[in-house]
Amino acid sequence: MAKTLVWVEHDNTQVKDATLAAVTAASQLGEVHLLVAGSGCAAVAESAAKIAGVGKVHLADNATLKDALPENVAPLIVEFMGHHDAFVAPATSNGKNIAPRVAALLDVMQLSDVLSVEGPKTFTRPTYAGNAIATVESSDAKLVITVRGTAFAKAKTSGGSGTVEAVSGGADAGLSSFVGAEIAKNERPELTSAKIIVSGGRALKDADTFQQVIFPLADKLGAGVGASRAAVDAGYVPNDYQVGQTGKIVAPEVYIAVGISGAIQHLAGMKDSKTIIAINKDEDAPIFQVADIGLVADLFNAVPELTGKL
Amino acid sequence: MKILVPVKRVIDYNVKPRVKADGTGVDLANVKMSMNPFDEIAVEEAIRLKEKGVATEIVAVSVGPAKAQETLRTALAMGADRAILVQTDDEVEPLAVAKILKAIAEVEQPGLVILGKQAIDDDSNQTGQMLAALMGCPQGTFASAVAVDGDAVTVTREVDGGLETVKLALPAIVTTDLRLNEPRYASLPNIMKAKSKPLATKSPADYGVDTAPRLKTLKVSEPPVRSAGIKVADVDALVAKLKELGIA
Ligand SMILES: Cc1cc2nc3c(=O)[nH]c(=O)nc-3n(C[C@H](O)[C@H](O)[C@H](O)COP(=O)(O)OP(=O)(O)OC[C@H]3O[C@@H](n4cnc5c(N)ncnc54)[C@H](O)[C@@H]3O)c2cc1C
Ligand SMILES: Nc1ncnc2c1ncn2[C@@H]1O[C@H](COP(=O)(O)O)[C@@H](O)[C@H]1O
């Protein structure tokens, strides 16, 4: 049976949800081993070992691995790939940063953003902003894939009985250093795991208006908040709110698009939502072509009224 | 310092791609093609670094068909100094593109290679990271700010939770995100001038790179289509629908 190595996304404290979809994809390929690379992250390895279906958990705990710098992490993964057949990472910003570096070092062509496992070496993946789904077979000796989080069920975080093995490695490549991060503190549900998302577009005018119109509705619904690229570019909200081809890919139970036209690049990030609701004053806006429920109205009247009536 | 900017000729981002009826790919016949939007941002960033006196020369590179010359001319019209077309009619995967770019970098010795973060046709998001690995260089992907200082470059990156900043030793690889800059339009005089800028034509074999694909596309299909649902008359009707969905 093939042995797969899943790179665990974490913040040195907790396993991130995106990992769980990657584990599910990996389990369809073979035996699942995990790599927890970080600093002071023993607790992460302990909880990773409890993920259902997990065998070995390799724990590389080293100050040089704290910030997931690909220059330091990729060579470590390459060492492990000496005795694994497939490398699987979630298609998060970290996963996308590290996996191709691993693939090139292994002289392997990566499969990005995999949607389904069709066979031992065959996968589907989106191209052209999700407008064409390609079924692709790899001819490389080893596989390197990144996994779209919304396409696979999350593995259960309990019930597993993996064993944690500490490993050395992860030397500083001396090429890069971490300067800092501005990670937004957000009390709302994270976009990629939220059940409901309220997203605002360019129509929201400015940051204050976005806050006053979108946030109260989201709070009433316990929803995460997203945005179109136009809204982010205009500075209404930070970049991590962006949904779309080049932002986050989301698939909540309910996606409410407010004042968003529905450009293909935006649709690429949300059209797998279970129910799409659109509020737009232009009845011909393309968003209505994918919306299950549409309301043609001026959002500045409709959204406050809706918030009030919930 | 020299900057290398790889640019790809892709379907224009305003065109809605159509899957061919026989399931072999996307129909590109008579479809408008343009420079990959992220690569325009890469060219723009290189030009700004030249305008700041950080860069001395900008070399644009494209791997693709003869028509990719047009893409390179666009880069030259924006402000690149010269161009290299690595001509092939085959589809070249990111790994092979990265190998070709590595070979070019060995000749050109750039201080920075600025690529797009992803090509909007294959949506791979791989080439820059692969090039960095092959060159043994650091990488600053998904950049929203780039500042060169002596023998290092500081890159602000757009990541899932917000922004992250890394400092990389030169030579380094940068890939652009959308908010790095707004690319300029080439002026008519510059478009004219670009016609006489040097453009060398090479082949993958000149660089000793085997471009045989590693991935075989078995089938290309349309994603499941969503059909338009219903329109509700007013907010009350919407509230009723939300109640049906169990979220209100
Ligand atoms: C390479 C590339 C990648 C991209 N990636 C992304 C991405 O990841 N995500 C993304 O979102 N975009 C992306 N885009 C941009 C995309 O093409 C669109 O420009 C963008 O999605 C438009 O945002 P919008 O719908 O908010 O704005 P607009 O298109 O301007 O739409 C605003 C909408 O608001 C409606 N409206 C205005 N006033 C009101 C009102 N008072 N009440 C109700 N409705 C109102 C209008 O009818 C209109 O439909 C990308 C583009 C490129 C080139
Ligand atoms: N054929 C090509 N010619 C030149 N540059 C390319 C080519 N393919 C990819 N690139 C560069 O690599 C980036 C990422 O592409 P990809 O990895 O295919 O998503 C693009 O934005 C370009 O800068």
PDB file of C-alpha atoms in Angstrom, chain A residues 12-271:
ATOM      1  CA  ASN A  12       2.491  25.736  16.728  1.00  0.00           C
ATOM      2  CA  THR A  13      -0.499  25.364  19.054  1.00  0.00           C
ATOM      3  CA  GLN A  14      -3.341  23.841  17.072  1.00  0.00           C
ATOM      4  CA  VAL A  15      -3.893  21.743  13.985  1.00  0.00           C
ATOM      5  CA  LYS A  16      -5.620  23.879  11.353  1.00  0.00           C
ATOM      6  CA  ASP A  17      -8.813  22.561   9.815  1.00  0.00           C
ATOM      7  CA  ALA A  18      -7.416  22.521   6.293  1.00  0.00           C
ATOM      8  CA  THR A  19      -5.199  19.616   7.343  1.00  0.00           C
ATOM      9  CA  LEU A  20      -8.248  17.426   7.927  1.00  0.00           C
ATOM     10  CA  ALA A  21      -9.375  17.538   4.303  1.00  0.00           C
ATOM     11  CA  ALA A  22      -5.815  16.735   3.229  1.00  0.00           C
ATOM     12  CA  VAL A  23      -5.847  13.689   5.527  1.00  0.00           C
ATOM     13  CA  THR A  24      -9.063  12.476   3.900  1.00  0.00           C
ATOM     14  CA  ALA A  25      -7.546  12.845   0.430  1.00  0.00           C
ATOM     15  CA  ALA A  26      -4.352  11.106   1.564  1.00  0.00           C
ATOM     16  CA  SER A  27      -6.290   8.202   3.064  1.00  0.00           C
ATOM     17  CA  GLN A  28      -7.739   7.542  -0.392  1.00  0.00           C
ATOM     18  CA  LEU A  29      -4.176   7.008  -1.621  1.00  0.00           C
ATOM     19  CA  GLY A  30      -2.848   4.807   1.131  1.00  0.00           C
ATOM     20  CA  GLU A  31      -1.430   4.747   4.627  1.00  0.00           C
ATOM     21  CA  VAL A  32      -1.397   8.200   6.198  1.00  0.00           C
ATOM     22  CA  HIS A  33       1.655   9.566   7.967  1.00  0.00           C
ATOM     23  CA  LEU A  34       1.825  13.144   9.170  1.00  0.00           C
ATOM     24  CA  LEU A  35       4.623  15.637   9.469  1.00  0.00           C
ATOM     25  CA  VAL A  36       4.338  18.274  12.157  1.00  0.00           C
ATOM     26  CA  ALA A  37       7.170  20.713  11.565  1.00  0.00           C
ATOM     27  CA  GLY A  38       7.379  23.703  13.829  1.00  0.00           C
ATOM     28  CA  SER A  39       8.755  25.027  17.048  1.00  0.00           C
ATOM     29  CA  GLY A  40       7.412  24.124  20.464  1.00  0.00           C
ATOM     30  CA  CYS A  41       4.700  22.190  18.686  1.00  0.00           C
ATOM     31  CA  ALA A  42       4.621  18.891  20.615  1.00  0.00           C
ATOM     32  CA  ALA A  43       0.980  19.532  21.529  1.00  0.00           C
ATOM     33  CA  VAL A  44       0.136  19.816  17.840  1.00  0.00           C
ATOM     34  CA  ALA A  45       1.663  16.399  17.212  1.00  0.00           C
ATOM     35  CA  GLU A  46      -0.303  14.932  20.150  1.00  0.00           C
ATOM     36  CA  SER A  47      -3.601  16.155  18.776  1.00  0.00           C
ATOM     37  CA  ALA A  48      -2.629  15.264  15.202  1.00  0.00           C
ATOM     38  CA  ALA A  49      -2.090  11.675  16.356  1.00  0.00           C
ATOM     39  CA  LYS A  50      -5.759  11.550  17.357  1.00  0.00           C
ATOM     40  CA  ILE A  51      -7.007  12.356  13.871  1.00  0.00           C
ATOM     41  CA  ALA A  52      -8.931   9.353  12.603  1.00  0.00           C
ATOM     42  CA  GLY A  53      -6.959   7.098  10.276  1.00  0.00           C
ATOM     43  CA  VAL A  54      -3.533   8.469  11.058  1.00  0.00           C
ATOM     44  CA  GLY A  55      -0.536   6.174  11.466  1.00  0.00           C
ATOM     45  CA  LYS A  56       2.782   7.725  12.348  1.00  0.00           C
ATOM     46  CA  VAL A  57       3.177  11.370  13.249  1.00  0.00           C
ATOM     47  CA  HIS A  58       6.675  12.694  12.649  1.00  0.00           C
ATOM     48  CA  LEU A  59       7.440  15.621  14.895  1.00  0.00           C
ATOM     49  CA  ALA A  60      10.230  17.959  13.822  1.00  0.00           C
ATOM     50  CA  ASP A  61      10.534  20.539  16.554  1.00  0.00           C
ATOM     51  CA  ASN A  62      13.140  23.123  15.745  1.00  0.00           C
ATOM     52  CA  ALA A  63      13.313  26.919  16.038  1.00  0.00           C
ATOM     53  CA  THR A  64      14.186  27.063  12.334  1.00  0.00           C
ATOM     54  CA  LEU A  65      10.781  25.569  11.501  1.00  0.00           C
ATOM     55  CA  LYS A  66       8.689  27.970  13.552  1.00  0.00           C
ATOM     56  CA  ASP A  67       7.376  30.095  10.704  1.00  0.00           C
ATOM     57  CA  ALA A  68       7.044  27.456   7.982  1.00  0.00           C
ATOM     58  CA  LEU A  69       9.736  29.067   5.830  1.00  0.00           C
ATOM     59  CA  PRO A  70       9.785  26.916   2.687  1.00  0.00           C
ATOM     60  CA  GLU A  71      13.574  27.193   2.389  1.00  0.00           C
ATOM     61  CA  ASN A  72      13.847  25.278   5.684  1.00  0.00           C
ATOM     62  CA  VAL A  73      10.774  23.054   5.526  1.00  0.00           C
ATOM     63  CA  ALA A  74      11.044  21.734   1.963  1.00  0.00           C
ATOM     64  CA  PRO A  75      14.421  19.960   2.376  1.00  0.00           C
ATOM     65  CA  LEU A  76      13.073  18.274   5.512  1.00  0.00           C
ATOM     66  CA  ILE A  77      10.066  16.972   3.590  1.00  0.00           C
ATOM     67  CA  VAL A  78      12.313  15.791   0.778  1.00  0.00           C
ATOM     68  CA  GLU A  79      14.218  13.622   3.280  1.00  0.00           C
ATOM     69  CA  PHE A  80      10.953  11.970   4.335  1.00  0.00           C
ATOM     70  CA  MET A  81       9.988  11.407   0.740  1.00  0.00           C
ATOM     71  CA  GLY A  82      12.785   8.853   0.550  1.00  0.00           C
ATOM     72  CA  HIS A  83      10.318   6.461   2.178  1.00  0.00           C
ATOM     73  CA  HIS A  84       6.905   7.845   1.176  1.00  0.00           C
ATOM     74  CA  ASP A  85       5.129   7.606  -2.157  1.00  0.00           C
ATOM     75  CA  ALA A  86       3.013  10.725  -2.021  1.00  0.00           C
ATOM     76  CA  PHE A  87       3.228  14.137  -0.411  1.00  0.00           C
ATOM     77  CA  VAL A  88      -0.072  15.817   0.373  1.00  0.00           C
ATOM     78  CA  ALA A  89      -0.560  19.385   1.590  1.00  0.00           C
ATOM     79  CA  PRO A  90      -3.668  21.494   1.991  1.00  0.00           C
ATOM     80  CA  ALA A  91      -3.998  24.162  -0.723  1.00  0.00           C
ATOM     81  CA  THR A  92      -3.609  26.964   1.816  1.00  0.00           C
ATOM     82  CA  SER A  93      -1.175  29.834   1.395  1.00  0.00           C
ATOM     83  CA  ASN A  94       1.444  27.836   3.313  1.00  0.00           C
ATOM     84  CA  GLY A  95       0.724  24.614   1.445  1.00  0.00           C
ATOM     85  CA  LYS A  96       0.946  26.392  -1.898  1.00  0.00           C
ATOM     86  CA  ASN A  97       4.191  27.985  -0.824  1.00  0.00           C
ATOM     87  CA  ILE A  98       5.906  24.779   0.260  1.00  0.00           C
ATOM     88  CA  ALA A  99       4.596  21.950  -1.959  1.00  0.00           C
ATOM     89  CA  PRO A 100       5.956  23.108  -5.342  1.00  0.00           C
ATOM     90  CA  ARG A 101       9.357  23.605  -3.746  1.00  0.00           C
ATOM     91  CA  VAL A 102       9.232  19.988  -2.605  1.00  0.00           C
ATOM     92  CA  ALA A 103       8.018  18.831  -6.023  1.00  0.00           C
ATOM     93  CA  ALA A 104      10.869  20.522  -7.868  1.00  0.00           C
ATOM     94  CA  LEU A 105      13.454  19.093  -5.470  1.00  0.00           C
ATOM     95  CA  LEU A 106      11.986  15.649  -6.174  1.00  0.00           C
ATOM     96  CA  ASP A 107      11.794  16.357  -9.923  1.00  0.00           C
ATOM     97  CA  VAL A 108       8.059  15.755  -9.844  1.00  0.00           C
ATOM     98  CA  MET A 109       5.208  17.690 -11.426  1.00  0.00           C
ATOM     99  CA  GLN A 110       2.756  18.784  -8.739  1.00  0.00           C
ATOM    100  CA  LEU A 111      -1.016  18.454  -8.990  1.00  0.00           C
ATOM    101  CA  SER A 112      -2.516  21.631  -7.545  1.00  0.00           C
ATOM    102  CA  ASP A 113      -5.831  22.053  -5.796  1.00  0.00           C
ATOM    103  CA  VAL A 114      -6.999  18.470  -6.216  1.00  0.00           C
ATOM    104  CA  LEU A 115     -10.793  18.024  -6.117  1.00  0.00           C
ATOM    105  CA  SER A 116     -11.028  14.244  -6.137  1.00  0.00           C
ATOM    106  CA  VAL A 117      -8.923  11.106  -6.147  1.00  0.00           C
ATOM    107  CA  GLU A 118      -9.898   9.000  -9.154  1.00  0.00           C
ATOM    108  CA  GLY A 119      -7.188   6.368  -8.990  1.00  0.00           C
ATOM    109  CA  PRO A 120      -3.729   5.753  -7.526  1.00  0.00           C
ATOM    110  CA  LYS A 121      -2.258   8.406  -9.830  1.00  0.00           C
ATOM    111  CA  THR A 122      -5.356  10.059 -11.248  1.00  0.00           C
ATOM    112  CA  PHE A 123      -7.050  13.163  -9.910  1.00  0.00           C
ATOM    113  CA  THR A 124      -9.411  15.916 -10.921  1.00  0.00           C
ATOM    114  CA  ARG A 125      -8.402  19.541 -10.534  1.00  0.00           C
ATOM    115  CA  PRO A 126      -9.851  22.904 -11.520  1.00  0.00           C
ATOM    116  CA  THR A 127      -8.323  25.027 -14.277  1.00  0.00           C
ATOM    117  CA  TYR A 128      -9.398  28.312 -15.866  1.00  0.00           C
ATOM    118  CA  ALA A 129     -10.817  29.660 -12.608  1.00  0.00           C
ATOM    119  CA  GLY A 130     -12.840  26.500 -12.148  1.00  0.00           C
ATOM    120  CA  ASN A 131     -14.449  26.742 -15.591  1.00  0.00           C
ATOM    121  CA  ALA A 132     -12.808  23.523 -16.729  1.00  0.00           C
ATOM    122  CA  ILE A 133     -12.241  20.464 -14.576  1.00  0.00           C
ATOM    123  CA  ALA A 134      -9.299  18.394 -15.761  1.00  0.00           C
ATOM    124  CA  THR A 135      -8.841  14.703 -15.028  1.00  0.00           C
ATOM    125  CA  VAL A 136      -5.100  14.264 -14.842  1.00  0.00           C
ATOM    126  CA  GLU A 137      -2.838  11.254 -14.471  1.00  0.00           C
ATOM    127  CA  SER A 138       0.684  11.554 -13.156  1.00  0.00           C
ATOM    128  CA  SER A 139       3.532   9.550 -14.636  1.00  0.00           C
ATOM    129  CA  ASP A 140       6.024  10.539 -11.943  1.00  0.00           C
ATOM    130  CA  ALA A 141       7.450   8.014  -9.509  1.00  0.00           C
ATOM    131  CA  LYS A 142       6.218  10.023  -6.546  1.00  0.00           C
ATOM    132  CA  LEU A 143       3.169  12.223  -6.167  1.00  0.00           C
ATOM    133  CA  VAL A 144       3.025  15.763  -4.841  1.00  0.00           C
ATOM    134  CA  ILE A 145      -0.482  17.138  -4.490  1.00  0.00           C
ATOM    135  CA  THR A 146      -2.249  20.022  -2.815  1.00  0.00           C
ATOM    136  CA  VAL A 147      -5.833  19.499  -1.772  1.00  0.00           C
ATOM    137  CA  ARG A 148      -8.759  21.874  -2.022  1.00  0.00           C
ATOM    138  CA  GLY A 149     -10.245  22.019   1.454  1.00  0.00           C
ATOM    139  CA  THR A 150     -13.848  22.341   0.330  1.00  0.00           C
ATOM    140  CA  ALA A 151     -13.664  19.269  -1.896  1.00  0.00           C
ATOM    141  CA  PHE A 152     -13.021  16.641   0.788  1.00  0.00           C
ATOM    142  CA  ALA A 153     -14.804  15.853   4.024  1.00  0.00           C
ATOM    143  CA  LYS A 154     -12.824  16.681   7.127  1.00  0.00           C
ATOM    144  CA  ALA A 155     -11.235  13.715   8.874  1.00  0.00           C
ATOM    145  CA  LYS A 156     -12.479  13.313  12.446  1.00  0.00           C
ATOM    146  CA  THR A 157     -10.218  14.891  15.046  1.00  0.00           C
ATOM    147  CA  SER A 158     -10.671  12.006  17.443  1.00  0.00           C
ATOM    148  CA  GLY A 159     -10.545   8.242  17.360  1.00  0.00           C
ATOM    149  CA  GLY A 160      -7.111   7.989  15.810  1.00  0.00           C
ATOM    150  CA  SER A 161      -4.256   6.222  17.553  1.00  0.00           C
ATOM    151  CA  GLY A 162      -1.188   7.451  15.729  1.00  0.00           C
ATOM    152  CA  THR A 163       2.220   7.326  17.331  1.00  0.00           C
ATOM    153  CA  VAL A 164       4.380  10.404  17.631  1.00  0.00           C
ATOM    154  CA  GLU A 165       8.018  10.029  16.649  1.00  0.00           C
ATOM    155  CA  ALA A 166      10.391  12.898  17.193  1.00  0.00           C
ATOM    156  CA  VAL A 167      12.829  13.456  14.353  1.00  0.00           C
ATOM    157  CA  SER A 168      15.741  15.803  13.924  1.00  0.00           C
ATOM    158  CA  GLY A 169      16.278  18.000  10.923  1.00  0.00           C
ATOM    159  CA  GLY A 170      15.092  21.260   9.557  1.00  0.00           C
ATOM    160  CA  ALA A 171      18.438  23.040   9.507  1.00  0.00           C
ATOM    161  CA  ASP A 172      18.403  26.757   8.712  1.00  0.00           C
ATOM    162  CA  ALA A 173      19.062  27.091   4.980  1.00  0.00           C
ATOM    163  CA  GLY A 174      20.384  30.564   5.719  1.00  0.00           C
ATOM    164  CA  LEU A 175      18.429  32.043   2.823  1.00  0.00           C
ATOM    165  CA  SER A 176      15.461  33.672   4.493  1.00  0.00           C
ATOM    166  CA  SER A 177      14.205  35.000   7.762  1.00  0.00           C
ATOM    167  CA  PHE A 178      10.792  35.762   9.150  1.00  0.00           C
ATOM    168  CA  VAL A 179      10.278  39.439   9.938  1.00  0.00           C
ATOM    169  CA  GLY A 180       6.721  39.511  11.215  1.00  0.00           C
ATOM    170  CA  ALA A 181       3.059  39.038  10.529  1.00  0.00           C
ATOM    171  CA  GLU A 182      -0.066  41.093  10.702  1.00  0.00           C
ATOM    172  CA  ILE A 183      -2.608  38.435  11.346  1.00  0.00           C
ATOM    173  CA  ALA A 184      -6.015  39.970  11.675  1.00  0.00           C
ATOM    174  CA  LYS A 185      -7.787  39.222  14.931  1.00  0.00           C
ATOM    175  CA  ASN A 186     -11.159  38.113  13.851  1.00  0.00           C
ATOM    176  CA  GLU A 187     -13.866  37.084  16.287  1.00  0.00           C
ATOM    177  CA  ARG A 188     -16.024  35.820  13.446  1.00  0.00           C
ATOM    178  CA  PRO A 189     -15.943  32.278  12.061  1.00  0.00           C
ATOM    179  CA  GLU A 190     -13.022  31.602   9.743  1.00  0.00           C
ATOM    180  CA  LEU A 191     -14.080  31.809   6.104  1.00  0.00           C
ATOM    181  CA  THR A 192     -12.913  28.392   5.032  1.00  0.00           C
ATOM    182  CA  SER A 193     -14.874  26.655   7.764  1.00  0.00           C
ATOM    183  CA  ALA A 194     -17.844  29.026   8.284  1.00  0.00           C
ATOM    184  CA  LYS A 195     -21.340  27.557   7.802  1.00  0.00           C
ATOM    185  CA  ILE A 196     -22.703  30.904   6.668  1.00  0.00           C
ATOM    186  CA  ILE A 197     -20.828  33.690   4.900  1.00  0.00           C
ATOM    187  CA  VAL A 198     -21.961  37.227   4.187  1.00  0.00           C
ATOM    188  CA  SER A 199     -19.813  38.864   1.505  1.00  0.00           C
ATOM    189  CA  GLY A 200     -19.785  42.467   0.394  1.00  0.00           C
ATOM    190  CA  GLY A 201     -18.652  43.990  -2.886  1.00  0.00           C
ATOM    191  CA  ARG A 202     -17.659  47.295  -4.370  1.00  0.00           C
ATOM    192  CA  ALA A 203     -21.158  48.649  -3.803  1.00  0.00           C
ATOM    193  CA  LEU A 204     -20.417  48.991  -0.079  1.00  0.00           C
ATOM    194  CA  LYS A 205     -18.745  52.380  -0.731  1.00  0.00           C
ATOM    195  CA  ASP A 206     -16.087  52.485   1.985  1.00  0.00           C
ATOM    196  CA  ALA A 207     -14.720  50.723   5.061  1.00  0.00           C
ATOM    197  CA  ASP A 208     -17.187  52.379   7.458  1.00  0.00           C
ATOM    198  CA  THR A 209     -20.202  51.580   5.329  1.00  0.00           C
ATOM    199  CA  PHE A 210     -19.017  47.987   4.911  1.00  0.00           C
ATOM    200  CA  GLN A 211     -18.771  47.715   8.714  1.00  0.00           C
ATOM    201  CA  GLN A 212     -22.148  49.279   9.322  1.00  0.00           C
ATOM    202  CA  VAL A 213     -24.029  47.267   6.704  1.00  0.00           C
ATOM    203  CA  ILE A 214     -22.366  43.865   6.424  1.00  0.00           C
ATOM    204  CA  PHE A 215     -21.086  43.174   9.947  1.00  0.00           C
ATOM    205  CA  PRO A 216     -24.427  43.460  11.806  1.00  0.00           C
ATOM    206  CA  LEU A 217     -26.051  41.027   9.368  1.00  0.00           C
ATOM    207  CA  ALA A 218     -23.132  38.616   9.752  1.00  0.00           C
ATOM    208  CA  ASP A 219     -23.314  38.905  13.534  1.00  0.00           C
ATOM    209  CA  LYS A 220     -27.052  38.159  13.555  1.00  0.00           C
ATOM    210  CA  LEU A 221     -26.408  35.009  11.523  1.00  0.00           C
ATOM    211  CA  GLY A 222     -23.193  33.997  13.276  1.00  0.00           C
ATOM    212  CA  ALA A 223     -21.604  34.210   9.854  1.00  0.00           C
ATOM    213  CA  GLY A 224     -18.101  34.749   8.545  1.00  0.00           C
ATOM    214  CA  VAL A 225     -17.475  37.860   6.467  1.00  0.00           C
ATOM    215  CA  GLY A 226     -16.049  37.787   2.963  1.00  0.00           C
ATOM    216  CA  ALA A 227     -15.535  40.302   0.197  1.00  0.00           C
ATOM    217  CA  SER A 228     -14.940  40.658  -3.508  1.00  0.00           C
ATOM    218  CA  ARG A 229     -11.569  41.700  -4.804  1.00  0.00           C
ATOM    219  CA  ALA A 230     -12.952  45.121  -5.651  1.00  0.00           C
ATOM    220  CA  ALA A 231     -13.955  45.648  -2.018  1.00  0.00           C
ATOM    221  CA  VAL A 232     -10.525  44.558  -0.786  1.00  0.00           C
ATOM    222  CA  ASP A 233      -8.660  46.650  -3.355  1.00  0.00           C
ATOM    223  CA  ALA A 234     -10.694  49.675  -2.313  1.00  0.00           C
ATOM    224  CA  GLY A 235      -9.611  49.096   1.266  1.00  0.00           C
ATOM    225  CA  TYR A 236     -13.022  48.279   2.774  1.00  0.00           C
ATOM    226  CA  VAL A 237     -11.597  45.142   4.418  1.00  0.00           C
ATOM    227  CA  PRO A 238      -8.170  43.415   4.629  1.00  0.00           C
ATOM    228  CA  ASN A 239      -6.901  40.989   1.993  1.00  0.00           C
ATOM    229  CA  ASP A 240      -7.735  37.861   3.958  1.00  0.00           C
ATOM    230  CA  TYR A 241     -11.446  38.547   3.354  1.00  0.00           C
ATOM    231  CA  GLN A 242     -11.148  38.033  -0.398  1.00  0.00           C
ATOM    232  CA  VAL A 243     -13.150  35.192  -1.888  1.00  0.00           C
ATOM    233  CA  GLY A 244     -12.357  33.988  -5.387  1.00  0.00           C
ATOM    234  CA  GLN A 245      -9.927  32.494  -7.856  1.00  0.00           C
ATOM    235  CA  THR A 246      -7.062  34.259  -6.167  1.00  0.00           C
ATOM    236  CA  GLY A 247      -8.552  34.579  -2.712  1.00  0.00           C
ATOM    237  CA  LYS A 248     -10.173  31.969  -0.526  1.00  0.00           C
ATOM    238  CA  ILE A 249     -12.199  29.094  -1.855  1.00  0.00           C
ATOM    239  CA  VAL A 250     -15.286  28.660   0.277  1.00  0.00           C
ATOM    240  CA  ALA A 251     -18.274  26.337   0.249  1.00  0.00           C
ATOM    241  CA  PRO A 252     -20.533  27.203   3.168  1.00  0.00           C
ATOM    242  CA  GLU A 253     -24.106  26.055   3.645  1.00  0.00           C
ATOM    243  CA  VAL A 254     -25.269  29.557   2.801  1.00  0.00           C
ATOM    244  CA  TYR A 255     -23.371  32.285   0.940  1.00  0.00           C
ATOM    245  CA  ILE A 256     -24.947  35.728   0.856  1.00  0.00           C
ATOM    246  CA  ALA A 257     -23.449  38.014  -1.814  1.00  0.00           C
ATOM    247  CA  VAL A 258     -24.286  41.652  -1.222  1.00  0.00           C
ATOM    248  CA  GLY A 259     -23.507  44.226  -3.912  1.00  0.00           C
ATOM    249  CA  ILE A 260     -21.275  41.783  -5.782  1.00  0.00           C
ATOM    250  CA  SER A 261     -21.654  41.516  -9.557  1.00  0.00           C
ATOM    251  CA  GLY A 262     -20.522  37.899  -9.901  1.00  0.00           C
ATOM    252  CA  ALA A 263     -17.370  38.061 -12.046  1.00  0.00           C
ATOM    253  CA  ILE A 264     -16.040  34.596 -12.970  1.00  0.00           C
ATOM    254  CA  GLN A 265     -13.064  35.168 -10.698  1.00  0.00           C
ATOM    255  CA  HIS A 266     -15.390  35.702  -7.753  1.00  0.00           C
ATOM    256  CA  LEU A 267     -17.659  32.787  -8.676  1.00  0.00           C
ATOM    257  CA  ALA A 268     -14.585  30.545  -8.781  1.00  0.00           C
ATOM    258  CA  GLY A 269     -14.316  30.958  -5.029  1.00  0.00           C
ATOM    259  CA  MET A 270     -17.911  30.422  -3.949  1.00  0.00           C
ATOM    260  CA  LYS A 271     -19.976  28.602  -6.522  1.00  0.00           C
TER     261      LYS A 271
END
